[in-house]
Amino acid sequence: MEASWRQVAGGRGRARGRATAAPSSGNGVHLRGAGGGREKGSVGATGPGPSPGGAATASAAGSSARRSPWGSEAPQTSVASAEVMSQKKFEEIKKANQAAAKKLVEEHFSSSSEEEGDDDFEGKRGKIVANTFIKYATQTDGDVRELERTKQYVNEAFQAGAMTCLICIASVKRNQAVWSCSGCFCIFHMPCIQKWAKDSQFLVSSPLTDDDFGKRDYPWPCPKCRFEYRRSDTPSRYYCYCGKVEDPPLDPWLVPHSCGQVCERDFKPPCGHKCLLLCHPGPCPPCPKMVTTTCYCKKAKPIPRRCSAKEWSCQLPCGRKLLCGQHKCENPCHAGSCPPCPRVSRQKCVCGKQVAERSCASPLWHCDQVCGKTLSCRNHTCEQVCHVGACGDCPRSGKRFCPCQKSKFSLPCTEDVPTCGDSCDKVLECGIHRCSQRCHRGPCETCRQEVEKHCRCGKHTKRMPCHKPYLCETKCVKMRDCQKHQCRRKCCPGNCPPCDQNCGRTLGCRNHKCPSVCHRGSCYPCPETVDVKCSCGNTKVTVPCGRERTTRPPKCKEQCSRPPTCHHASQEKHRCHFGSCPPCHQPCQKVLEKCGHLCPAPCHDQALVKQTGKHQPTGPWEQPSEPAFIQTALPCPPCQVPIPMECLGKHEVSPLPCHAVGPYSCTRVCGRTLDCQNHTCMKECHQVTEIGSCTDKNKAGPECLQCEEGCSKSRPPGCPHPCVLPCHPGECPPCVQMLRIKCHCKITSLYVECRKMTTADINEKNLLSCCKNQCPKELPCGHRCKEMCHPGECPFNCNQKVKLRCPCKRIKKELQCNKVRENQISIECDTTCKEMKRKASEIKEAEAKAALEEEKRRQQAELEAFENRLKGRRKKNKKRDEVAVELTLWQKYKYYLLPACAVVVVVFAWYIAHGVD
């Protein structure tokens, strides 16, 4: 598969490389390729198809051919044919690649137990079987007790080696076309069963002549159950089990060769219902439908029952009258006709001579005595044994023939018929000659005439008595129907009997020989089966003979019974297997010598160790050998039992492995409080010597660090100065440094002791921050604050004098600022102010009216000027619209041309007149 892929890919790559390199080889190469040549550089010979390089090369070749000095059309036609051939080759390669990919996918999904994991396969099989029987279970209230036979076929469809074609002794894959026998439901490969049917029909019809061949529809048998099929039943198409879908698609989640639809096949025997399972192998289960039916004797009330078991017995006496007409059937309610009457009664025979006790079921019987009644002739008695009806006429009455049947006599029944004296003339046993004796009673004599007789095979003749048969000694050399052995029968007439020797050929299983009579064609599959067993022999799977070499042994659920190979008394429980047992994973549990604990490591009595100290190669010519592993017992690992141990700094108690017990550092920071009472020891966990009777674990010892840092205690709120002392216990001394601050108005800088500022309350801080000057801030009214330097907003109580005017700005007064802002005082205009306003408004109206009239006059003047300009422009446009009409040559010179034309006509007429004369 991979080789074919590489070959196709390599061919395409080489073709693409040649097609792409073609343009750089010049016009000569293009002309050779376009002309239909098969050089290596021609695109038509090796181009893979419509690849970029190939298309460019073909187009370049076509253009160069059109530009060639020869001017021929053949190059263009050749280019077109080369493109068509390249396209065909590309399609062929494409189809081959698709077919190879499809085959690879089908092989990947083929149903082989070697490719699927056992656990995954068991889970899938359970789900598929459950889905197959879900329709049956849901419509039958979960009753699946009668599905065992069908389940067996479905389970065999998933078992490795269970689905085997008995003709070719090979496994049946999921992706292979199959045919299922309707008698035994055995599955065969489609090509195998087609060849089998063809060979079987040929063997049956081979003894026939050409005239008889084809006149009868000779059947062919199933290889397993010998169920016969007609010639028209020979399978030609691959269908699913239910026959609905042709070539069912491969689906790993369906039963192999199933379409996944509801079966819907008619039940056997037919009951009017159809199978409810999904498409499945094997026979359909009994009909699960519920019907209402009564018992056999029709006495009980109808009850609902399964359609497959709708016939039932009420167990009451049947009561139907028997054939004897005297007694009734006493058996429990049953199907079919009643049995014969079991009672015994005294009955006469047919002739009435004897009476005997006989079964009531057979009232008519014949005794062994001759009838003996006198016939109608009164001379003879009836010679028939006990019979029914009249005895009939005397057999010797009426006209009777002589022994040779030539003469007829009318004689009483008491007299015998005499011989007629004529020759007998009856045909003898030979069938050729006639009896020459006189009419006689009894059989004729044997024919003794000598004739020329042919032997049975027709090869020799001999003169001999007619009644003796003639068999020559020639042995038949024809081949019997097996076409292997000669007939060898003496004087064979040509109808050679079938071969009676054993076939003896080795069957497909390679284990047995064919036990049938010698025959033509292939032998029947081996009927034997072989059990493939597990290692212990408790589990087995039965496969056709010949498949035991390729069938995997079944998975055994029994426990392995082999003795342990390590020091343990019993090995771990594991299932039966082939080969050596898996390594022991039980705890070692040996007592360690140093500490006395039990070894908790897995068993290491049979560990694989790489062998060391092997022979070193003397040079590069020697092939390095693969490393060898030997099985040996390893010593127990160090004891890992946890022992609680306290660290050096007594921070924690941790479990340590038994083999590593001892003083250890937990790698944490020591954390003991130093003498400064402010910091802790930053060394890694270490041993600390306790001084005196001090039991405080948090106090530093002589091994801890000494504090060398400055004081890092927090200062009072507002103090920005650090403590001047080194790191010390207790409170820091008050800060006596001067603190520079701004006053409330942010203009003056003040210097105050830090301790006064940090210990003062709010009022004292306000006094310390005051510069004793007037506040420089402005009030909302625009005047300066009159208060001394203070925190917060300025009070709004401005008493400064401001000037206030009336609305017309004529009257003016001085008032307090705060009263004006509160709208407590306002100044109104008097009568004088109003009179002045009226006069000013009249003046404004007059000025506006004059301006309006002036604007109207100006607009009128502009309109008149515009109209005057417009009139002068119209006169100029009229002169421009006049069109000058140009005269033609005829109009200009017609007065000169007319006399000239007249003169020409006169001259022409004169010439004609004088020329005629």
CSV table of C-alpha atoms in Angstrom, one decimal, residues 669-674 676-683 698 700 705:
chain,number,residue,atom,x,y,z
A,669,VAL,CA,13.7,31.2,59.2
A,670,CYS,CA,14.6,30.9,62.9
A,671,GLY,CA,12.0,33.5,64.0
A,672,ARG,CA,13.1,33.9,67.6
A,673,THR,CA,12.7,37.4,69.2
A,674,LEU,CA,16.0,39.3,69.5
A,676,CYS,CA,15.7,44.6,70.9
A,677,GLN,CA,12.2,43.0,71.2
A,678,ASN,CA,11.5,44.5,67.7
A,679,HIS,CA,13.1,42.0,65.2
A,680,THR,CA,13.5,38.2,64.9
A,681,CYS,CA,16.4,36.0,63.9
A,682,MET,CA,16.6,35.7,60.1
A,683,LYS,CA,19.1,32.7,60.1
A,698,ASN,CA,10.7,32.2,71.2
A,700,ALA,CA,16.9,34.1,71.0
A,705,LEU,CA,21.9,37.1,65.2
